Amino acid sequence: MSHRSNAREGILVGCGNPLLDISATVPMHFLQGYGMKEDDAILAEERHMPIYRELVENYKAEYLAGGSVQNSLRIAQWILGQPKVAVFFGCVGKDNYADILREKAREAGVDAHYQVSTDTPTGTCAVLITGTHRSLCANLAAANKFTIDHLKQPANKALVDNALYYYISGFFLTVNPPSIMSVAATANAKQRPFLMNLSAPFISQFFMEPLLKVMPYVDIIFGNEAEAHAFATTQGWPADADLREIGKRLVALPKINSARPRIAILTQGCDPVLLIQHDTVQEFEVTRLAVHEIVDTNGAGDAFVGGFLSQYVQDKSLDVCIRCGNYAARHIIMNPGCTYSGEPDFVE
């Protein structure tokens, strides 16, 4: 990796679900057979369990190191060009998939400290590509086994205490809210930014209670259109509220550290990214891609956050962070899966 940034090691800590993505292009009837829609993001139920083997046996499946937060940290590392700026915590099994994940994280420069579950396999995520759409079906497996004990181990606690920035996905609310609250409390005590992602509509629909518990600690909240609307609906906000109004309501939710007002950053595909702070809404144009340039939208949201984080940990202004987020998302969409190619050429 060429050294492009002077951010110190371990400045950013992320917690999430390490998943091995099993990615393949499938026909529409494959999705329908599993009761799925285009662009779904769901947790696997019993009926979905054969999906992973079927992908490997019947389609040209590729393995990629996945999981939302790990994706974002990989992208941030790629742009920073300097290893071990980002530390990642999550739980894997004791198996070949975990070895692949470790190797992929190391190659990407992410300093992964996995908890290991000896009785549960490493989590997997089926990434089903239909045209320019992708649908996700995650079997968390070992990722579900993460416990706060892992963060309390002296070496890991030191890594958490040493960080200056913290990022956790809403997906992690399904796994271990106490760990999230612990990291959030550390960030708050040390007056350091705590960033979170709404992650998927089902998080707001089914995990609103733990989400609202952690929200007072959240300094920057990310989300896309569908996720923001799901949050608003579950909260009983006006049905006709547009994205700007939802963003304003998100930043106005109770906050523990009122000296650092919350910021909401909402993406809407190829429409402008909204930056909402106080009562202001700023728009950031997204460069539209031609249809033939779009390879796979898988990971575009994760990439946006990764691009944002790469600049944020260097103390760049929010507009630079968002422009880099858009740059990263655009790059990822032009590659299969949440993968990148070549050297990053983002210019402030």
mmCIF file of C-alpha atoms in Angstrom:
data_model
loop_
_atom_site.group_PDB
_atom_site.id
_atom_site.type_symbol
_atom_site.label_atom_id
_atom_site.label_comp_id
_atom_site.label_asym_id
_atom_site.label_seq_id
_atom_site.Cartn_x
_atom_site.Cartn_y
_atom_site.Cartn_z
ATOM 1 C CA MET A 1 0.000 0.000 0.000
ATOM 2 C CA SER A 2 1.368 3.439 -0.815
ATOM 3 C CA HIS A 3 1.247 5.870 2.074
ATOM 4 C CA ARG A 4 -1.160 8.637 1.301
ATOM 5 C CA SER A 5 -2.526 9.650 4.679
ATOM 6 C CA ASN A 6 -0.849 10.360 7.972
ATOM 7 C CA ALA A 7 -3.703 9.077 10.142
ATOM 8 C CA ARG A 8 -2.332 7.047 13.017
ATOM 9 C CA GLU A 9 -2.974 3.335 13.519
ATOM 10 C CA GLY A 10 -6.126 2.353 15.380
ATOM 11 C CA ILE A 11 -7.786 5.770 15.107
ATOM 12 C CA LEU A 12 -11.103 4.225 13.948
ATOM 13 C CA VAL A 13 -12.967 1.362 15.631
ATOM 14 C CA GLY A 14 -15.868 -0.466 13.993
ATOM 15 C CA CYS A 15 -18.113 -3.237 15.319
ATOM 16 C CA GLY A 16 -20.286 -5.371 13.086
ATOM 17 C CA ASN A 17 -21.139 -8.746 11.631
ATOM 18 C CA PRO A 18 -18.265 -10.324 9.695
ATOM 19 C CA LEU A 19 -19.896 -12.298 6.881
ATOM 20 C CA LEU A 20 -18.463 -14.141 3.934
ATOM 21 C CA ASP A 21 -20.422 -12.901 0.924
ATOM 22 C CA ILE A 22 -21.380 -15.611 -1.564
ATOM 23 C CA SER A 23 -22.229 -13.594 -4.627
ATOM 24 C CA ALA A 24 -23.796 -14.758 -7.908
ATOM 25 C CA THR A 25 -25.985 -13.579 -10.758
ATOM 26 C CA VAL A 26 -29.292 -15.446 -10.602
ATOM 27 C CA PRO A 27 -32.566 -15.469 -12.559
ATOM 28 C CA MET A 28 -35.626 -13.756 -11.118
ATOM 29 C CA HIS A 29 -37.340 -17.090 -10.371
ATOM 30 C CA PHE A 30 -34.470 -17.975 -8.006
ATOM 31 C CA LEU A 31 -35.398 -14.947 -5.858
ATOM 32 C CA GLN A 32 -39.102 -15.757 -6.061
ATOM 33 C CA GLY A 33 -38.438 -19.350 -5.035
ATOM 34 C CA TYR A 34 -37.104 -18.039 -1.741
ATOM 35 C CA GLY A 35 -39.900 -15.472 -1.344
ATOM 36 C CA MET A 36 -37.512 -12.579 -1.970
ATOM 37 C CA LYS A 37 -37.805 -9.307 -3.898
ATOM 38 C CA GLU A 38 -35.210 -7.272 -5.783
ATOM 39 C CA ASP A 39 -33.070 -5.143 -3.423
ATOM 40 C CA ASP A 40 -34.250 -7.043 -0.335
ATOM 41 C CA ALA A 41 -31.966 -7.099 2.716
ATOM 42 C CA ILE A 42 -33.209 -9.811 5.068
ATOM 43 C CA LEU A 43 -32.059 -12.196 7.768
ATOM 44 C CA ALA A 44 -32.196 -15.836 6.720
ATOM 45 C CA GLU A 45 -34.995 -17.988 8.129
ATOM 46 C CA GLU A 46 -35.086 -21.778 8.076
ATOM 47 C CA ARG A 47 -36.552 -21.794 4.539
ATOM 48 C CA HIS A 48 -33.585 -19.770 3.233
ATOM 49 C CA MET A 49 -30.865 -22.113 4.510
ATOM 50 C CA PRO A 50 -30.393 -24.125 1.261
ATOM 51 C CA ILE A 51 -29.706 -20.877 -0.641
ATOM 52 C CA TYR A 52 -25.958 -20.845 0.121
ATOM 53 C CA ARG A 53 -25.191 -24.349 -1.104
ATOM 54 C CA GLU A 54 -27.415 -23.858 -4.121
ATOM 55 C CA LEU A 55 -25.478 -20.728 -5.126
ATOM 56 C CA VAL A 56 -22.137 -22.530 -4.877
ATOM 57 C CA GLU A 57 -23.320 -25.673 -6.674
ATOM 58 C CA ASN A 58 -25.482 -24.235 -9.450
ATOM 59 C CA TYR A 59 -24.201 -20.718 -10.152
ATOM 60 C CA LYS A 60 -20.849 -19.009 -10.656
ATOM 61 C CA ALA A 61 -20.468 -17.927 -7.048
ATOM 62 C CA GLU A 62 -17.692 -15.662 -5.817
ATOM 63 C CA TYR A 63 -16.488 -15.301 -2.227
ATOM 64 C CA LEU A 64 -15.938 -11.799 -0.843
ATOM 65 C CA ALA A 65 -15.161 -10.538 2.647
ATOM 66 C CA GLY A 66 -18.414 -8.901 3.653
ATOM 67 C CA GLY A 67 -20.556 -7.571 6.406
ATOM 68 C CA SER A 68 -21.561 -3.911 6.270
ATOM 69 C CA VAL A 69 -19.046 -2.404 8.714
ATOM 70 C CA GLN A 70 -16.146 -4.543 7.526
ATOM 71 C CA ASN A 71 -16.956 -3.404 3.965
ATOM 72 C CA SER A 72 -16.892 0.257 4.992
ATOM 73 C CA LEU A 73 -13.582 -0.154 6.823
ATOM 74 C CA ARG A 74 -12.030 -1.940 3.814
ATOM 75 C CA ILE A 75 -13.013 0.962 1.551
ATOM 76 C CA ALA A 76 -11.719 3.539 4.051
ATOM 77 C CA GLN A 77 -8.417 1.648 4.215
ATOM 78 C CA TRP A 78 -8.161 1.521 0.415
ATOM 79 C CA ILE A 79 -8.533 5.305 0.163
ATOM 80 C CA LEU A 80 -6.253 6.003 3.143
ATOM 81 C CA GLY A 81 -3.580 3.743 1.673
ATOM 82 C CA GLN A 82 -2.114 3.047 5.064
ATOM 83 C CA PRO A 83 -2.723 -0.231 6.947
ATOM 84 C CA LYS A 84 -4.333 -0.661 10.370
ATOM 85 C CA VAL A 85 -5.954 2.762 10.637
ATOM 86 C CA ALA A 86 -9.220 0.861 11.188
ATOM 87 C CA VAL A 87 -9.801 -1.778 13.881
ATOM 88 C CA PHE A 88 -12.724 -4.183 13.468
ATOM 89 C CA PHE A 89 -14.537 -6.333 16.032
ATOM 90 C CA GLY A 90 -16.990 -9.115 15.217
ATOM 91 C CA CYS A 91 -17.455 -12.850 15.761
ATOM 92 C CA VAL A 92 -16.530 -15.679 13.381
ATOM 93 C CA GLY A 93 -16.512 -19.482 13.591
ATOM 94 C CA LYS A 94 -13.507 -21.759 13.726
ATOM 95 C CA ASP A 95 -13.503 -22.789 10.070
ATOM 96 C CA ASN A 96 -12.229 -22.236 6.568
ATOM 97 C CA TYR A 97 -14.600 -19.306 5.966
ATOM 98 C CA ALA A 98 -13.083 -17.504 8.976
ATOM 99 C CA ASP A 99 -9.602 -18.059 7.530
ATOM 100 C CA ILE A 100 -10.737 -16.527 4.219
ATOM 101 C CA LEU A 101 -12.213 -13.543 6.076
ATOM 102 C CA ARG A 102 -9.007 -13.024 8.083
ATOM 103 C CA GLU A 103 -6.921 -13.121 4.936
ATOM 104 C CA LYS A 104 -9.213 -10.711 3.064
ATOM 105 C CA ALA A 105 -9.283 -8.265 5.998
ATOM 106 C CA ARG A 106 -5.484 -8.372 6.290
ATOM 107 C CA GLU A 107 -5.058 -7.808 2.534
ATOM 108 C CA ALA A 108 -7.353 -4.787 2.820
ATOM 109 C CA GLY A 109 -5.322 -3.330 5.705
ATOM 110 C CA VAL A 110 -8.088 -3.757 8.303
ATOM 111 C CA ASP A 111 -6.877 -4.725 11.795
ATOM 112 C CA ALA A 112 -9.512 -7.403 12.530
ATOM 113 C CA HIS A 113 -9.830 -8.769 16.062
ATOM 114 C CA TYR A 114 -12.432 -11.506 15.718
ATOM 115 C CA GLN A 115 -14.052 -13.258 18.622
ATOM 116 C CA VAL A 116 -14.168 -16.990 17.773
ATOM 117 C CA SER A 117 -17.196 -19.198 18.370
ATOM 118 C CA THR A 118 -16.139 -22.847 18.455
ATOM 119 C CA ASP A 119 -19.625 -24.303 18.007
ATOM 120 C CA THR A 120 -21.123 -22.122 15.245
ATOM 121 C CA PRO A 121 -19.957 -21.635 11.645
ATOM 122 C CA THR A 122 -18.840 -18.284 10.249
ATOM 123 C CA GLY A 123 -21.732 -16.152 9.014
ATOM 124 C CA THR A 124 -22.543 -15.970 5.322
ATOM 125 C CA CYS A 125 -24.518 -13.597 3.146
ATOM 126 C CA ALA A 126 -26.091 -14.596 -0.159
ATOM 127 C CA VAL A 127 -25.716 -11.713 -2.597
ATOM 128 C CA LEU A 128 -28.223 -12.346 -5.379
ATOM 129 C CA ILE A 129 -27.652 -10.211 -8.450
ATOM 130 C CA THR A 130 -30.505 -9.705 -10.939
ATOM 131 C CA GLY A 131 -29.560 -7.146 -13.580
ATOM 132 C CA THR A 132 -28.428 -4.018 -11.698
ATOM 133 C CA HIS A 133 -30.324 -5.072 -8.549
ATOM 134 C CA ARG A 134 -28.930 -7.077 -5.677
ATOM 135 C CA SER A 135 -30.724 -8.793 -2.841
ATOM 136 C CA LEU A 136 -29.091 -9.856 0.411
ATOM 137 C CA CYS A 137 -29.942 -12.803 2.624
ATOM 138 C CA ALA A 138 -27.704 -12.990 5.677
ATOM 139 C CA ASN A 139 -27.228 -16.024 7.880
ATOM 140 C CA LEU A 140 -25.442 -14.417 10.823
ATOM 141 C CA ALA A 141 -24.477 -17.742 12.441
ATOM 142 C CA ALA A 142 -21.297 -17.043 14.461
ATOM 143 C CA ALA A 143 -21.709 -13.249 14.010
ATOM 144 C CA ASN A 144 -24.710 -13.628 16.338
ATOM 145 C CA LYS A 145 -22.453 -14.961 19.086
ATOM 146 C CA PHE A 146 -20.524 -11.737 19.723
ATOM 147 C CA THR A 147 -20.418 -10.834 23.415
ATOM 148 C CA ILE A 148 -19.329 -7.769 25.341
ATOM 149 C CA ASP A 149 -16.678 -9.927 27.080
ATOM 150 C CA HIS A 150 -14.609 -9.675 23.898
ATOM 151 C CA LEU A 151 -14.500 -5.864 24.196
ATOM 152 C CA LYS A 152 -13.611 -6.117 27.882
ATOM 153 C CA GLN A 153 -10.418 -8.130 27.266
ATOM 154 C CA PRO A 154 -7.555 -5.771 28.192
ATOM 155 C CA ALA A 155 -5.962 -5.701 24.723
ATOM 156 C CA ASN A 156 -9.303 -5.037 23.020
ATOM 157 C CA LYS A 157 -10.423 -2.505 25.617
ATOM 158 C CA ALA A 158 -7.158 -0.636 24.996
ATOM 159 C CA LEU A 159 -7.959 -0.552 21.260
ATOM 160 C CA VAL A 160 -11.431 0.867 21.957
ATOM 161 C CA ASP A 161 -10.058 3.454 24.412
ATOM 162 C CA ASN A 162 -7.317 4.422 21.967
ATOM 163 C CA ALA A 163 -9.646 5.201 19.041
ATOM 164 C CA LEU A 164 -10.819 8.703 18.170
ATOM 165 C CA TYR A 165 -13.771 7.659 15.965
ATOM 166 C CA TYR A 166 -16.378 4.900 16.325
ATOM 167 C CA TYR A 167 -18.664 3.391 13.693
ATOM 168 C CA ILE A 168 -21.332 0.706 14.197
ATOM 169 C CA SER A 169 -24.070 -0.508 11.848
ATOM 170 C CA GLY A 170 -27.720 -0.828 12.755
ATOM 171 C CA PHE A 171 -27.341 -4.495 11.772
ATOM 172 C CA PHE A 172 -25.323 -5.028 14.975
ATOM 173 C CA LEU A 173 -28.448 -4.156 17.019
ATOM 174 C CA THR A 174 -29.725 -7.651 16.159
ATOM 175 C CA VAL A 175 -26.628 -9.177 17.773
ATOM 176 C CA ASN A 176 -25.399 -7.400 20.883
ATOM 177 C CA PRO A 177 -26.886 -4.065 21.993
ATOM 178 C CA PRO A 178 -24.821 -4.050 25.255
ATOM 179 C CA SER A 179 -21.612 -3.896 23.193
ATOM 180 C CA ILE A 180 -22.995 -0.965 21.199
ATOM 181 C CA MET A 181 -23.983 0.879 24.379
ATOM 182 C CA SER A 182 -20.529 0.241 25.848
ATOM 183 C CA VAL A 183 -18.728 1.700 22.810
ATOM 184 C CA ALA A 184 -21.204 4.606 22.659
ATOM 185 C CA ALA A 185 -20.596 5.399 26.337
ATOM 186 C CA THR A 186 -16.820 5.338 25.780
ATOM 187 C CA ALA A 187 -17.149 7.710 22.828
ATOM 188 C CA ASN A 188 -19.352 10.028 24.861
ATOM 189 C CA ALA A 189 -17.050 10.002 27.926
ATOM 190 C CA LYS A 190 -14.066 10.849 25.742
ATOM 191 C CA GLN A 191 -15.988 13.440 23.675
ATOM 192 C CA ARG A 192 -15.293 11.543 20.462
ATOM 193 C CA PRO A 193 -17.650 11.116 17.486
ATOM 194 C CA PHE A 194 -19.930 8.076 17.428
ATOM 195 C CA LEU A 195 -21.357 7.257 13.992
ATOM 196 C CA MET A 196 -24.140 4.839 13.179
ATOM 197 C CA ASN A 197 -26.110 3.544 10.197
ATOM 198 C CA LEU A 198 -29.838 2.772 9.924
ATOM 199 C CA SER A 199 -28.660 -0.173 7.762
ATOM 200 C CA ALA A 200 -31.972 -1.648 6.508
ATOM 201 C CA PRO A 201 -35.704 -1.014 6.844
ATOM 202 C CA PHE A 202 -36.181 -4.147 9.006
ATOM 203 C CA ILE A 203 -33.922 -2.660 11.703
ATOM 204 C CA SER A 204 -36.357 0.212 12.313
ATOM 205 C CA GLN A 205 -39.333 -2.122 11.972
ATOM 206 C CA PHE A 206 -38.186 -4.795 14.453
ATOM 207 C CA PHE A 207 -35.312 -3.358 16.513
ATOM 208 C CA MET A 208 -36.558 0.150 17.239
ATOM 209 C CA GLU A 209 -36.238 -0.225 21.018
ATOM 210 C CA PRO A 210 -32.451 -0.806 21.103
ATOM 211 C CA LEU A 211 -32.025 1.715 18.264
ATOM 212 C CA LEU A 212 -33.770 4.435 20.286
ATOM 213 C CA LYS A 213 -31.630 3.543 23.323
ATOM 214 C CA VAL A 214 -28.408 4.196 21.449
ATOM 215 C CA MET A 215 -29.666 7.157 19.378
ATOM 216 C CA PRO A 216 -28.958 9.777 22.117
ATOM 217 C CA TYR A 217 -25.253 8.934 21.699
ATOM 218 C CA VAL A 218 -25.234 9.121 17.898
ATOM 219 C CA ASP A 219 -23.380 12.126 16.465
ATOM 220 C CA ILE A 220 -23.749 11.204 12.786
ATOM 221 C CA ILE A 221 -26.517 8.953 11.466
ATOM 222 C CA PHE A 222 -26.377 7.530 7.926
ATOM 223 C CA GLY A 223 -29.265 6.074 5.979
ATOM 224 C CA ASN A 224 -30.840 5.764 2.567
ATOM 225 C CA GLU A 225 -34.345 6.736 1.477
ATOM 226 C CA ALA A 226 -36.006 3.396 2.286
ATOM 227 C CA GLU A 227 -34.342 3.176 5.722
ATOM 228 C CA ALA A 228 -35.263 6.750 6.649
ATOM 229 C CA HIS A 229 -38.890 6.224 5.611
ATOM 230 C CA ALA A 230 -39.052 2.960 7.598
ATOM 231 C CA PHE A 231 -37.779 4.810 10.691
ATOM 232 C CA ALA A 232 -40.342 7.585 10.184
ATOM 233 C CA THR A 233 -43.225 5.122 9.691
ATOM 234 C CA THR A 234 -42.301 3.120 12.799
ATOM 235 C CA GLN A 235 -42.086 6.364 14.781
ATOM 236 C CA GLY A 236 -45.534 7.403 13.549
ATOM 237 C CA TRP A 237 -44.213 10.564 11.917
ATOM 238 C CA PRO A 238 -46.471 12.202 9.297
ATOM 239 C CA ALA A 239 -46.983 9.862 6.335
ATOM 240 C CA ASP A 240 -46.392 12.705 3.880
ATOM 241 C CA ALA A 241 -43.040 13.727 5.423
ATOM 242 C CA ASP A 242 -40.367 13.944 2.750
ATOM 243 C CA LEU A 243 -36.727 12.966 3.235
ATOM 244 C CA ARG A 244 -35.721 16.492 4.298
ATOM 245 C CA GLU A 245 -38.408 16.587 6.977
ATOM 246 C CA ILE A 246 -37.430 13.101 8.209
ATOM 247 C CA GLY A 247 -33.795 14.199 8.366
ATOM 248 C CA LYS A 248 -34.694 17.248 10.450
ATOM 249 C CA ARG A 249 -36.679 15.066 12.840
ATOM 250 C CA LEU A 250 -33.774 12.606 13.106
ATOM 251 C CA VAL A 251 -31.331 15.322 14.123
ATOM 252 C CA ALA A 252 -33.864 16.720 16.605
ATOM 253 C CA LEU A 253 -34.229 13.433 18.544
ATOM 254 C CA PRO A 254 -32.898 13.620 22.143
ATOM 255 C CA LYS A 255 -29.111 13.768 22.435
ATOM 256 C CA ILE A 256 -26.887 13.350 25.483
ATOM 257 C CA ASN A 257 -24.076 15.640 24.364
ATOM 258 C CA SER A 258 -25.986 18.703 23.194
ATOM 259 C CA ALA A 259 -22.717 20.560 22.587
ATOM 260 C CA ARG A 260 -22.267 18.395 19.481
ATOM 261 C CA PRO A 261 -25.578 18.548 17.564
ATOM 262 C CA ARG A 262 -26.492 15.435 15.586
ATOM 263 C CA ILE A 263 -25.950 15.314 11.837
ATOM 264 C CA ALA A 264 -27.960 13.153 9.416
ATOM 265 C CA ILE A 265 -26.581 12.101 6.045
ATOM 266 C CA LEU A 266 -29.206 10.555 3.792
ATOM 267 C CA THR A 267 -28.496 9.055 0.386
ATOM 268 C CA GLN A 268 -31.091 8.557 -2.342
ATOM 269 C CA GLY A 269 -29.517 6.554 -5.154
ATOM 270 C CA CYS A 270 -28.577 8.795 -8.054
ATOM 271 C CA ASP A 271 -30.394 11.780 -6.507
ATOM 272 C CA PRO A 272 -28.444 14.247 -4.328
ATOM 273 C CA VAL A 273 -27.105 13.239 -0.915
ATOM 274 C CA LEU A 274 -28.731 15.276 1.864
ATOM 275 C CA LEU A 275 -26.641 16.693 4.710
ATOM 276 C CA ILE A 276 -28.969 17.754 7.513
ATOM 277 C CA GLN A 277 -27.702 19.706 10.515
ATOM 278 C CA HIS A 278 -29.613 22.082 12.808
ATOM 279 C CA ASP A 279 -32.319 23.406 10.502
ATOM 280 C CA THR A 280 -30.264 23.417 7.326
ATOM 281 C CA VAL A 281 -30.351 20.910 4.493
ATOM 282 C CA GLN A 282 -27.515 20.862 1.967
ATOM 283 C CA GLU A 283 -27.569 18.857 -1.259
ATOM 284 C CA PHE A 284 -24.579 17.130 -2.829
ATOM 285 C CA GLU A 285 -24.991 16.095 -6.443
ATOM 286 C CA VAL A 286 -24.244 12.500 -7.398
ATOM 287 C CA THR A 287 -22.540 11.817 -10.743
ATOM 288 C CA ARG A 288 -24.952 9.688 -12.721
ATOM 289 C CA LEU A 289 -23.536 6.576 -14.320
ATOM 290 C CA ALA A 290 -24.600 5.323 -17.734
ATOM 291 C CA VAL A 291 -26.507 2.025 -17.571
ATOM 292 C CA HIS A 292 -23.583 0.139 -19.143
ATOM 293 C CA GLU A 293 -21.242 1.427 -16.380
ATOM 294 C CA ILE A 294 -23.367 -0.040 -13.584
ATOM 295 C CA VAL A 295 -21.988 -3.472 -12.738
ATOM 296 C CA ASP A 296 -23.446 -4.105 -9.286
ATOM 297 C CA THR A 297 -24.999 -1.801 -6.695
ATOM 298 C CA ASN A 298 -24.021 -4.230 -3.902
ATOM 299 C CA GLY A 299 -22.113 -2.352 -1.239
ATOM 300 C CA ALA A 300 -22.701 1.168 -2.579
ATOM 301 C CA GLY A 301 -24.017 2.327 0.813
ATOM 302 C CA ASP A 302 -21.144 0.671 2.661
ATOM 303 C CA ALA A 303 -18.701 2.247 0.215
ATOM 304 C CA PHE A 304 -20.245 5.686 0.722
ATOM 305 C CA VAL A 305 -19.623 5.407 4.472
ATOM 306 C CA GLY A 306 -16.100 4.094 3.854
ATOM 307 C CA GLY A 307 -15.264 7.061 1.632
ATOM 308 C CA PHE A 308 -16.770 9.432 4.178
ATOM 309 C CA LEU A 309 -14.800 7.867 7.059
ATOM 310 C CA SER A 310 -11.497 8.011 5.147
ATOM 311 C CA GLN A 311 -11.727 11.811 5.117
ATOM 312 C CA TYR A 312 -13.509 12.249 8.449
ATOM 313 C CA VAL A 313 -10.663 10.585 10.396
ATOM 314 C CA GLN A 314 -8.330 13.095 8.733
ATOM 315 C CA ASP A 315 -10.462 15.932 10.099
ATOM 316 C CA LYS A 316 -11.612 17.048 6.649
ATOM 317 C CA SER A 317 -14.737 19.200 6.247
ATOM 318 C CA LEU A 318 -18.120 17.477 5.884
ATOM 319 C CA ASP A 319 -18.438 18.472 2.239
ATOM 320 C CA VAL A 320 -15.092 16.797 1.437
ATOM 321 C CA CYS A 321 -16.192 13.701 3.410
ATOM 322 C CA ILE A 322 -19.470 13.469 1.461
ATOM 323 C CA ARG A 323 -17.774 14.031 -1.894
ATOM 324 C CA CYS A 324 -15.374 11.212 -1.072
ATOM 325 C CA GLY A 325 -18.367 9.067 -0.045
ATOM 326 C CA ASN A 326 -19.931 9.679 -3.453
ATOM 327 C CA TYR A 327 -16.601 8.953 -5.148
ATOM 328 C CA ALA A 328 -16.283 5.609 -3.330
ATOM 329 C CA ALA A 329 -19.895 4.574 -4.005
ATOM 330 C CA ARG A 330 -19.511 5.382 -7.703
ATOM 331 C CA HIS A 331 -16.301 3.325 -7.891
ATOM 332 C CA ILE A 332 -17.893 0.330 -6.151
ATOM 333 C CA ILE A 333 -20.955 0.359 -8.412
ATOM 334 C CA MET A 334 -18.611 -0.032 -11.397
ATOM 335 C CA ASN A 335 -17.080 -3.190 -9.860
ATOM 336 C CA PRO A 336 -18.624 -6.552 -8.895
ATOM 337 C CA GLY A 337 -19.586 -6.809 -5.218
ATOM 338 C CA CYS A 338 -18.117 -4.456 -2.662
ATOM 339 C CA THR A 339 -14.738 -4.541 -4.409
ATOM 340 C CA TYR A 340 -12.366 -1.902 -5.717
ATOM 341 C CA SER A 341 -9.672 -1.895 -8.364
ATOM 342 C CA GLY A 342 -6.518 0.108 -8.906
ATOM 343 C CA GLU A 343 -5.330 3.053 -6.833
ATOM 344 C CA PRO A 344 -7.904 5.528 -5.528
ATOM 345 C CA ASP A 345 -7.723 8.925 -7.229
ATOM 346 C CA PHE A 346 -10.070 10.995 -5.090
ATOM 347 C CA VAL A 347 -9.225 14.688 -5.242
ATOM 348 C CA GLU A 348 -10.386 17.056 -2.532
#
